[in-house]
PDB file of C-alpha atoms in Angstrom:
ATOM      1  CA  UNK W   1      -5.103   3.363  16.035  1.00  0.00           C
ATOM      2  CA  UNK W   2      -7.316   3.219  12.959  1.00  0.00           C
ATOM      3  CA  UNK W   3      -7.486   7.009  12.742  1.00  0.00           C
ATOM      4  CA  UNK W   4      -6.573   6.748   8.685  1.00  0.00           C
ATOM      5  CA  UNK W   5     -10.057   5.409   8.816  1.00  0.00           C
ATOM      6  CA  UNK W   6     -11.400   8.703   9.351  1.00  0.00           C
ATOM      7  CA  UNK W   7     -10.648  10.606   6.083  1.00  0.00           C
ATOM      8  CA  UNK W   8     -12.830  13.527   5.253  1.00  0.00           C
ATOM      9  CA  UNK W   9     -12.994  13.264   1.204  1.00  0.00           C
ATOM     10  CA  UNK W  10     -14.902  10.952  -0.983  1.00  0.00           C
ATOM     11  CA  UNK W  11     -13.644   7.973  -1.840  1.00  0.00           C
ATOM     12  CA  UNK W  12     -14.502   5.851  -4.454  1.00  0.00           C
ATOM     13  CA  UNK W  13     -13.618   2.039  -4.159  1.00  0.00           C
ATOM     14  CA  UNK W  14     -13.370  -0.342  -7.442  1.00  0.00           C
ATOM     15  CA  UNK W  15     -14.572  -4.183  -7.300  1.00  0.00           C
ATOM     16  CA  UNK W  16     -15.054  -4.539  -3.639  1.00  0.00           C
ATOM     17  CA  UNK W  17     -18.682  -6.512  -4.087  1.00  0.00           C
ATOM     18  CA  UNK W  18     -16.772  -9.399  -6.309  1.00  0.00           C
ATOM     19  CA  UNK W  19     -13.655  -9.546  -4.215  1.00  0.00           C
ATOM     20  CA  UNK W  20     -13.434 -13.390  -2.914  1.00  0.00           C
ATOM     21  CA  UNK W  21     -12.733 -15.056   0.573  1.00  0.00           C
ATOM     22  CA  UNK W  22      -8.828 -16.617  -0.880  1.00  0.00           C
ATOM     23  CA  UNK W  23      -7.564 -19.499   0.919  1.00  0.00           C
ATOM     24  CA  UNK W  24      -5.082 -18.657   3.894  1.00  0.00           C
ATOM     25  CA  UNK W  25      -4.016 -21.982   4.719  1.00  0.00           C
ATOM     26  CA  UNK W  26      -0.586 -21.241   3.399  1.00  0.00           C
ATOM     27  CA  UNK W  27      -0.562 -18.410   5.294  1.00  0.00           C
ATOM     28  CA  UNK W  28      -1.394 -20.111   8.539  1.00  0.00           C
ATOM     29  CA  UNK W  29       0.634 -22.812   7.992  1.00  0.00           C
ATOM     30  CA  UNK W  30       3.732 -20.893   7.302  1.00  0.00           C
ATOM     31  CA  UNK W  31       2.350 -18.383  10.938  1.00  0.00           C
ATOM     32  CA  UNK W  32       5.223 -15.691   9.874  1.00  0.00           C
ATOM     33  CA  UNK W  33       5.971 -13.439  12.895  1.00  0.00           C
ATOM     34  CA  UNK W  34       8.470 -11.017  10.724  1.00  0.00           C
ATOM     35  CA  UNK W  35       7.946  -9.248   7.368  1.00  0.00           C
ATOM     36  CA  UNK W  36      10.512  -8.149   5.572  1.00  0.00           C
ATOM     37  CA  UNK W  37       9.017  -4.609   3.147  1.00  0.00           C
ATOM     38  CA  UNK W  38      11.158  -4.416   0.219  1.00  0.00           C
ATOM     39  CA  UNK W  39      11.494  -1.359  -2.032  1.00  0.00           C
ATOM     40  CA  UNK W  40       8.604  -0.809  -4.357  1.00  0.00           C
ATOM     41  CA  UNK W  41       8.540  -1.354  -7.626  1.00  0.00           C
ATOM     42  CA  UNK W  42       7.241   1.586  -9.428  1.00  0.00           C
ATOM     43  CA  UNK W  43       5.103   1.482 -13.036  1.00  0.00           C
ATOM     44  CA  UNK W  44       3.708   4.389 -12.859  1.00  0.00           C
ATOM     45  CA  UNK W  45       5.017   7.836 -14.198  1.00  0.00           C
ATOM     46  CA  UNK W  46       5.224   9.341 -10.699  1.00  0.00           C
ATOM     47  CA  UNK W  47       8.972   9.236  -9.096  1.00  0.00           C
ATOM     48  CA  UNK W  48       7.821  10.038  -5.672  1.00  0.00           C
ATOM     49  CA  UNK W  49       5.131   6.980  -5.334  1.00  0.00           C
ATOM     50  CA  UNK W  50       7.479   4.388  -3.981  1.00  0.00           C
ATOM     51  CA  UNK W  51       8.908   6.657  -1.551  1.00  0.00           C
ATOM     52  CA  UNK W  52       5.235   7.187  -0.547  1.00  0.00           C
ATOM     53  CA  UNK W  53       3.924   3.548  -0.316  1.00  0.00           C
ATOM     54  CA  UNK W  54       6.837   2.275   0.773  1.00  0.00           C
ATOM     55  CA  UNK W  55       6.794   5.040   4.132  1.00  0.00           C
ATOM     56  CA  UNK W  56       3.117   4.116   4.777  1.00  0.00           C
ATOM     57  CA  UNK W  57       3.537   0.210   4.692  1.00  0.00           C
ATOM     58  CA  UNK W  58       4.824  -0.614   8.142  1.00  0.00           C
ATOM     59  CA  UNK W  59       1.986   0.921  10.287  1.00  0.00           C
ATOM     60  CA  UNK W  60      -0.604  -0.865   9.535  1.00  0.00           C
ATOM     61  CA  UNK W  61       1.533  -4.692   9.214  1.00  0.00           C
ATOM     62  CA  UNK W  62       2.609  -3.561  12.547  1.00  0.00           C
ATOM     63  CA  UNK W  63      -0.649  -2.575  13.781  1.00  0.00           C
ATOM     64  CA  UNK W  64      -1.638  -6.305  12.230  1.00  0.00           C
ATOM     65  CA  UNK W  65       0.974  -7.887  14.666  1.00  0.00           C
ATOM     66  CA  UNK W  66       3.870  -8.522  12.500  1.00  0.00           C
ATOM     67  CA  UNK W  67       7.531  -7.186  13.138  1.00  0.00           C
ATOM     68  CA  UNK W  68       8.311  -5.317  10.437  1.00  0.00           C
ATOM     69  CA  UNK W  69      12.108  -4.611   9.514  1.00  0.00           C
ATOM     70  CA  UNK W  70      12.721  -0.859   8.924  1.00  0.00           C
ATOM     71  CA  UNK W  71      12.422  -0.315   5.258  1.00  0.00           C
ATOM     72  CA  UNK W  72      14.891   2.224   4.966  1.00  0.00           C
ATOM     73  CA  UNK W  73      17.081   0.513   6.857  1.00  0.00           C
ATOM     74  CA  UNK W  74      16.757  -2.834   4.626  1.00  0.00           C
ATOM     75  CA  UNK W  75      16.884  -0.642   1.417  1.00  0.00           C
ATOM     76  CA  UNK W  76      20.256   0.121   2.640  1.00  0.00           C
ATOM     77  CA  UNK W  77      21.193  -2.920   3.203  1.00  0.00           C
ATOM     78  CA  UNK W  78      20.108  -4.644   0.033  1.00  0.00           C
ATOM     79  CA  UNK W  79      22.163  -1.844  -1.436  1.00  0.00           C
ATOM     80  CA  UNK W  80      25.179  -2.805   0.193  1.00  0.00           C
ATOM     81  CA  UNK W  81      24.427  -6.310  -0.975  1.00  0.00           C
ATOM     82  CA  UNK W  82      24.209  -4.649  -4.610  1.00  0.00           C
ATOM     83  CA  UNK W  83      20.685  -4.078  -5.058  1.00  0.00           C
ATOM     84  CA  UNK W  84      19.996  -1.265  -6.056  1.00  0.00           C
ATOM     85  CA  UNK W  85      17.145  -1.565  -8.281  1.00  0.00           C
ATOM     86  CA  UNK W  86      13.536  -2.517  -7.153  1.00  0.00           C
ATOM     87  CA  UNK W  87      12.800  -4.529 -10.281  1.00  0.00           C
ATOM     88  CA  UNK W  88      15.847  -6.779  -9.847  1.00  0.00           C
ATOM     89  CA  UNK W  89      15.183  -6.860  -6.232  1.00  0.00           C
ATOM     90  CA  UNK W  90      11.402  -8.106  -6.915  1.00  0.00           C
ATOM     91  CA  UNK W  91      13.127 -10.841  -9.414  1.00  0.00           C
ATOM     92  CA  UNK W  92      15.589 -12.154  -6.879  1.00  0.00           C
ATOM     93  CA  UNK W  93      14.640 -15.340  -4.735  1.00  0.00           C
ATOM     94  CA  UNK W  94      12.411 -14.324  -1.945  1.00  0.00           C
ATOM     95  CA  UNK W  95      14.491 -17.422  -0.223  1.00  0.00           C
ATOM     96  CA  UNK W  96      17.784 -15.233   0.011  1.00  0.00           C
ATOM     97  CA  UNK W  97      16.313 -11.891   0.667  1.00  0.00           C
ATOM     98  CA  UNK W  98      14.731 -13.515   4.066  1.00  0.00           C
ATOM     99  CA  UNK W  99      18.131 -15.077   4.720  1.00  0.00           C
ATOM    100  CA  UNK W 100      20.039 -11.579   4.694  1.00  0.00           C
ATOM    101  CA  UNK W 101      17.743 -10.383   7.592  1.00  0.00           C
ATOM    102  CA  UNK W 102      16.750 -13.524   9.112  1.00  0.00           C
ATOM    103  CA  UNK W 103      13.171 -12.429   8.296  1.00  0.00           C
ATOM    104  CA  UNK W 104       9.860 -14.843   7.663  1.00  0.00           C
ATOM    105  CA  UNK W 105       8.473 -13.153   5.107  1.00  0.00           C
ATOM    106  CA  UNK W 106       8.950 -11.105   1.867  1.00  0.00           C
ATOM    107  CA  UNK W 107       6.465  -8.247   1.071  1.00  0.00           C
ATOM    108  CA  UNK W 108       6.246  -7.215  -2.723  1.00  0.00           C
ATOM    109  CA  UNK W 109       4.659  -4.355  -3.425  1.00  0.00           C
ATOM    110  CA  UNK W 110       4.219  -3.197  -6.856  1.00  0.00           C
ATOM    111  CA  UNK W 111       2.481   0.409  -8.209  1.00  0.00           C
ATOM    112  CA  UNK W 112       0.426  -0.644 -11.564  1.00  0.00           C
ATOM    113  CA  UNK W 113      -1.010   2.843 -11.122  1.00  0.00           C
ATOM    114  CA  UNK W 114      -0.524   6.464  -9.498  1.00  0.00           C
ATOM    115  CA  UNK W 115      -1.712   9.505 -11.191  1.00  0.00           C
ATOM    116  CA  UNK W 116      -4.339  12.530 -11.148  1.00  0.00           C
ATOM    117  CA  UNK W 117      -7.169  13.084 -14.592  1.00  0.00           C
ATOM    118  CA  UNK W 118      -8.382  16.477 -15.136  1.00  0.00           C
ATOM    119  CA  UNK W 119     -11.526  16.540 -17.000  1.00  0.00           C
ATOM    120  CA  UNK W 120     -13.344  19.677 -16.680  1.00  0.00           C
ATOM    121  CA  UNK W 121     -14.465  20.311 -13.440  1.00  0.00           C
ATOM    122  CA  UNK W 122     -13.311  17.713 -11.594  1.00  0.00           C
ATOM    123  CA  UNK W 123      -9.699  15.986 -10.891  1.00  0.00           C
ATOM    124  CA  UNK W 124      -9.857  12.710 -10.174  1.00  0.00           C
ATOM    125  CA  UNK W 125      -6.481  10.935  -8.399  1.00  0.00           C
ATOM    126  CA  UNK W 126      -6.309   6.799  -8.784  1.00  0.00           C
ATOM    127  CA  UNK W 127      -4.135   4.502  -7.241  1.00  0.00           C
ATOM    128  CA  UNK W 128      -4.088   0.911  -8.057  1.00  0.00           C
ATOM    129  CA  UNK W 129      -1.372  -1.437  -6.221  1.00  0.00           C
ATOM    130  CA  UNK W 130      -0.314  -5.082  -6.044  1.00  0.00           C
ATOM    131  CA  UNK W 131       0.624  -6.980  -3.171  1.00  0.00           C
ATOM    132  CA  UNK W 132       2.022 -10.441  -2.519  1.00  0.00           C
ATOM    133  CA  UNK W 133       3.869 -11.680   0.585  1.00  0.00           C
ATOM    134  CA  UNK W 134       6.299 -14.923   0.159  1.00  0.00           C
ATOM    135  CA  UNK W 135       7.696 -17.250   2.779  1.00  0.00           C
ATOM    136  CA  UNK W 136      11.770 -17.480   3.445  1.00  0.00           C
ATOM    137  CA  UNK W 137      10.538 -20.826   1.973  1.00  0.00           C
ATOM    138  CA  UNK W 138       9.709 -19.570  -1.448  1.00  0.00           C
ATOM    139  CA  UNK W 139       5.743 -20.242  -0.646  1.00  0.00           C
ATOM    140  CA  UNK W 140       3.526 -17.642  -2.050  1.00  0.00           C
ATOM    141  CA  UNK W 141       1.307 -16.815   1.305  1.00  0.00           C
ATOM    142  CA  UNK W 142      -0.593 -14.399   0.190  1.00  0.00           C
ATOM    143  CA  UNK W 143      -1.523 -11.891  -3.192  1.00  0.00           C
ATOM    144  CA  UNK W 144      -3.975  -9.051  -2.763  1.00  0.00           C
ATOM    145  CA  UNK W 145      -4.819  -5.874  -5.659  1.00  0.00           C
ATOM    146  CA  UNK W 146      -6.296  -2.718  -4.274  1.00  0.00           C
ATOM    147  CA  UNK W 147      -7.330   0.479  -6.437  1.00  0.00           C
ATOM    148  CA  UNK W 148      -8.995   3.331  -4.782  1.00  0.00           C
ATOM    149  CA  UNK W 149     -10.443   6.206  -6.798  1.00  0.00           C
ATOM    150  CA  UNK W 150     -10.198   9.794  -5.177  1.00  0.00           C
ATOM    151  CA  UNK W 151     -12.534  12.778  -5.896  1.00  0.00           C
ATOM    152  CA  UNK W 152     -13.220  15.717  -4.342  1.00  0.00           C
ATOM    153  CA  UNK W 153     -16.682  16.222  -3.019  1.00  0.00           C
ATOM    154  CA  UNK W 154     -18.051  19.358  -4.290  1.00  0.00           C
ATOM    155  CA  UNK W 155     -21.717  18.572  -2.918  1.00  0.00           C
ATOM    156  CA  UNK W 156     -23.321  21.496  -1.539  1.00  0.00           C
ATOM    157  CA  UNK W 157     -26.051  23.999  -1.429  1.00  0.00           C
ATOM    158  CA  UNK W 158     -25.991  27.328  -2.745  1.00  0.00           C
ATOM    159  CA  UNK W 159     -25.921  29.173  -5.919  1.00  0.00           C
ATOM    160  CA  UNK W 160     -25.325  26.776  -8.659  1.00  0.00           C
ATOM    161  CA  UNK W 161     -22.954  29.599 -10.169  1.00  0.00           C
ATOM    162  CA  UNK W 162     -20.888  29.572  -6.781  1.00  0.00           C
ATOM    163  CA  UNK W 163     -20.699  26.012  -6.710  1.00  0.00           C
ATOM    164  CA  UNK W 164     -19.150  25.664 -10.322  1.00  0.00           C
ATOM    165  CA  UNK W 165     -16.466  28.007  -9.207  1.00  0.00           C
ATOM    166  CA  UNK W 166     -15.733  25.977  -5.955  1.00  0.00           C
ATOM    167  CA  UNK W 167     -16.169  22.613  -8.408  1.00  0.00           C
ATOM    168  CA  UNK W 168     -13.494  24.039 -10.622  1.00  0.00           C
ATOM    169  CA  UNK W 169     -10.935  25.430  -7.903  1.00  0.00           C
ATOM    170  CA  UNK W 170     -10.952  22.167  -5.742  1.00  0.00           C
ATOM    171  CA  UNK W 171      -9.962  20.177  -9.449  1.00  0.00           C
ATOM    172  CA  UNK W 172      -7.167  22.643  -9.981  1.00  0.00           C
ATOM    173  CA  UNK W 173      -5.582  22.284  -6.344  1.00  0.00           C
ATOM    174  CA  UNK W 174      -6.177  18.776  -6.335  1.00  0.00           C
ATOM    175  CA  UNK W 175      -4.592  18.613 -10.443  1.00  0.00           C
ATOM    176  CA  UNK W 176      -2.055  21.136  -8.999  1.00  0.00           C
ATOM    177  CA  UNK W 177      -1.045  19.226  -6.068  1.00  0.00           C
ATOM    178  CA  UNK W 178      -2.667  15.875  -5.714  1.00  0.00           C
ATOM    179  CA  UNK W 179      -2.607  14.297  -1.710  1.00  0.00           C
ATOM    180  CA  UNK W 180      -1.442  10.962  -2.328  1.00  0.00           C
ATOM    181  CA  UNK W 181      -0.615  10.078   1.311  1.00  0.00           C
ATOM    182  CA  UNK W 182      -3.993   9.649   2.854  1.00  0.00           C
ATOM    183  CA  UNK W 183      -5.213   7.617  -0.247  1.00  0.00           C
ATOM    184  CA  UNK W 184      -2.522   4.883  -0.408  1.00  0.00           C
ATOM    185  CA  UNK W 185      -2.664   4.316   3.526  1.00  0.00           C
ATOM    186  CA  UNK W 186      -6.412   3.731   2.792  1.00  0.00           C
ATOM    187  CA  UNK W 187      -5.221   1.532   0.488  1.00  0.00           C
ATOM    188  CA  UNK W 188      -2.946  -0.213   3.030  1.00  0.00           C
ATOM    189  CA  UNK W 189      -5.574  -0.186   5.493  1.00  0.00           C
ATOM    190  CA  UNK W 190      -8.273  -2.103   3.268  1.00  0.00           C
ATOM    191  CA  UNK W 191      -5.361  -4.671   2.397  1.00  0.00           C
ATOM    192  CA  UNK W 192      -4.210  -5.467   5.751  1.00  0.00           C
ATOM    193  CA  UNK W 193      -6.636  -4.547   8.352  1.00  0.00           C
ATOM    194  CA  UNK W 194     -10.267  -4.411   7.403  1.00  0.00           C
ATOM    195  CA  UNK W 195     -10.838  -6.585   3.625  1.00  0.00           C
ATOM    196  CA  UNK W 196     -12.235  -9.303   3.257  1.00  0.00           C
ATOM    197  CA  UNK W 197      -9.138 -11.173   2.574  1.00  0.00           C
ATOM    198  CA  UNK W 198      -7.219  -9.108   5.497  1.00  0.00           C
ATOM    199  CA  UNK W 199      -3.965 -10.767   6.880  1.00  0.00           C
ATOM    200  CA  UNK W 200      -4.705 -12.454  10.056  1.00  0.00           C
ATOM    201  CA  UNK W 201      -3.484 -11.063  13.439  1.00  0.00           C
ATOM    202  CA  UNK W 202      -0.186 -11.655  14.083  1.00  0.00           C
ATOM    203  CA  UNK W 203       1.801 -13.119  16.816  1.00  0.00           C
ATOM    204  CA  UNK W 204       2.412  -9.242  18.542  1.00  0.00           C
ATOM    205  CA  UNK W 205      -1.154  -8.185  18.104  1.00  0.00           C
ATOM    206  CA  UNK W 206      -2.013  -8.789  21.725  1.00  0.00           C
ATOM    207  CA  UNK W 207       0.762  -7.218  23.041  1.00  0.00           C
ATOM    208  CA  UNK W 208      -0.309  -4.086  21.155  1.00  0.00           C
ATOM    209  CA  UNK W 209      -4.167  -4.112  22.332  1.00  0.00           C
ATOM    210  CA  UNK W 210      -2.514  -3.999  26.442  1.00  0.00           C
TER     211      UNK W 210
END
C-alpha cells in the first residue's frame, strides 16, 4: 500500500526538524468522512503540474480513509456549473462547492513551486505545495506546506573521470526530462500519511486494512 515509500533516488526534504504538532481539534470535531479534491491551482511555470498533483491526490486520502469524489469527474462538474478556472474556483465559498456534491470537505491544493535547476553537473527538480482542507461549514480543518528537493545520486566508486561523465549525463536526462510523478506523491504521502501533522484515519480506514 505504501509502495511510493520505496523510491530509489535521493531525496532531499526542507524544514522537517521545525515542523510543529498543529492543533486538530477542528478537524476532529468536524470527523469529515468525504473530501471533495478540487482542481489545482497552478503558480508555477509548468502547465502539466496540476494535471500531475491533482492525478496523485486521491490515493493516498483514500488510503487515509476518506471517500474521495473523482477529481475529474468534479472538474467536470464545476465546469458545468461555470468554473472553469482553478483560481476562481479556490476563491469561491468552500460552503457551496460541498453543497454541489454533498461532500464534507474541500481540499485546496495550490503549486507555489514546480521546476528543474541545472547548475553544472547536477539538475536539481523542487516541488513546493500548499494544502488546506475546509469544512462544508466554512471551518478551516486543516493547512499543511510540503517542499521536497530531488537530486540524482551520482555516489559511486570508480574512476573519478568516469564518474564526472555519469554526474553530467544523469543532470542532462533529469534537465531533459525531469520525473515529477514519484516526487509529488512523496509529497502527498508525507502530508497525509506519515508527517507529523498527518490527517487522522478516517472513517473507511478499517474497512481497507480487512
Amino acid at each position: 500500500m505504501r509502495r511510493i515509500l520505496s523510491m530509489t533516488f535521493l531525496i532531499l526534504l526542507t524544514g522537517c526538524a521545525s515542523v510543529q504538532k498543529k492543533d486538530m481539534s477542528a478537524f476532529i470535531t468536524a470527523a469529515p468522512r468525504s473530501i471533495l479534491v478540487v482542481p489545482v491551482v497552478n503558480k508555477s511555470l509548468d502547465l502539466d503540474a496540476p494535471s500531475y498533483a491533482l492525478a496523485t491526490l486521491p490515493i493516498p486520502l483514500a488510503e487515509k480513509g476518506y471517500y474521495v469524489f473523482p477529481v475529474h469527474t468534479t472538474k467536470v462538474i464545476l465546469e458545468q456549473e461555470g468554473f472553469y478556472e482553478s483560481d476562481r474556483i479556490h476563491m469561491e465559498d468552500a460552503a457551496h462547492l460541498a453543497s454541489l456534491f454533498g461532500a464534507d470537505s474541500v481540499l485546496f491544493v495550490t503549486i507555489n513551486r514546480w521546476d528543474a535547476q541545472y547548475a553544472f553537473i547536477t539538475t536539481t527538480v523542487t516541488v513546493e505545495i500548499n494544502y488546506r482542507l475546509v469544512s462544508k461549514d466554512n471551518v478551516e480543518l486543516w493547512n499543511e506546506d510540503k517542499k521536497l528537493v530531488y537530486s540524482p545520486n551520482n555516489s559511486s566508486a570508480g574512476h573519478p573521470l568516469a564518474m564526472l561523465i555519469v554526474a553530467v549525463i544523469n543532470a542532462a536526462v533529469t534537465r531533459a526530462a525531469p520525473n515529477y510523478i514519484p516526487l509529488v506523491q512523496q509529497a502527498h504521502a508525507q502530508v497525509f500519511l506519515m508527517g507529523p501533522n498527518a490527517l487522522p484515519e478516517g472513517p473507511y480506514t478499517i474497512e481497507l486494512k480487512k
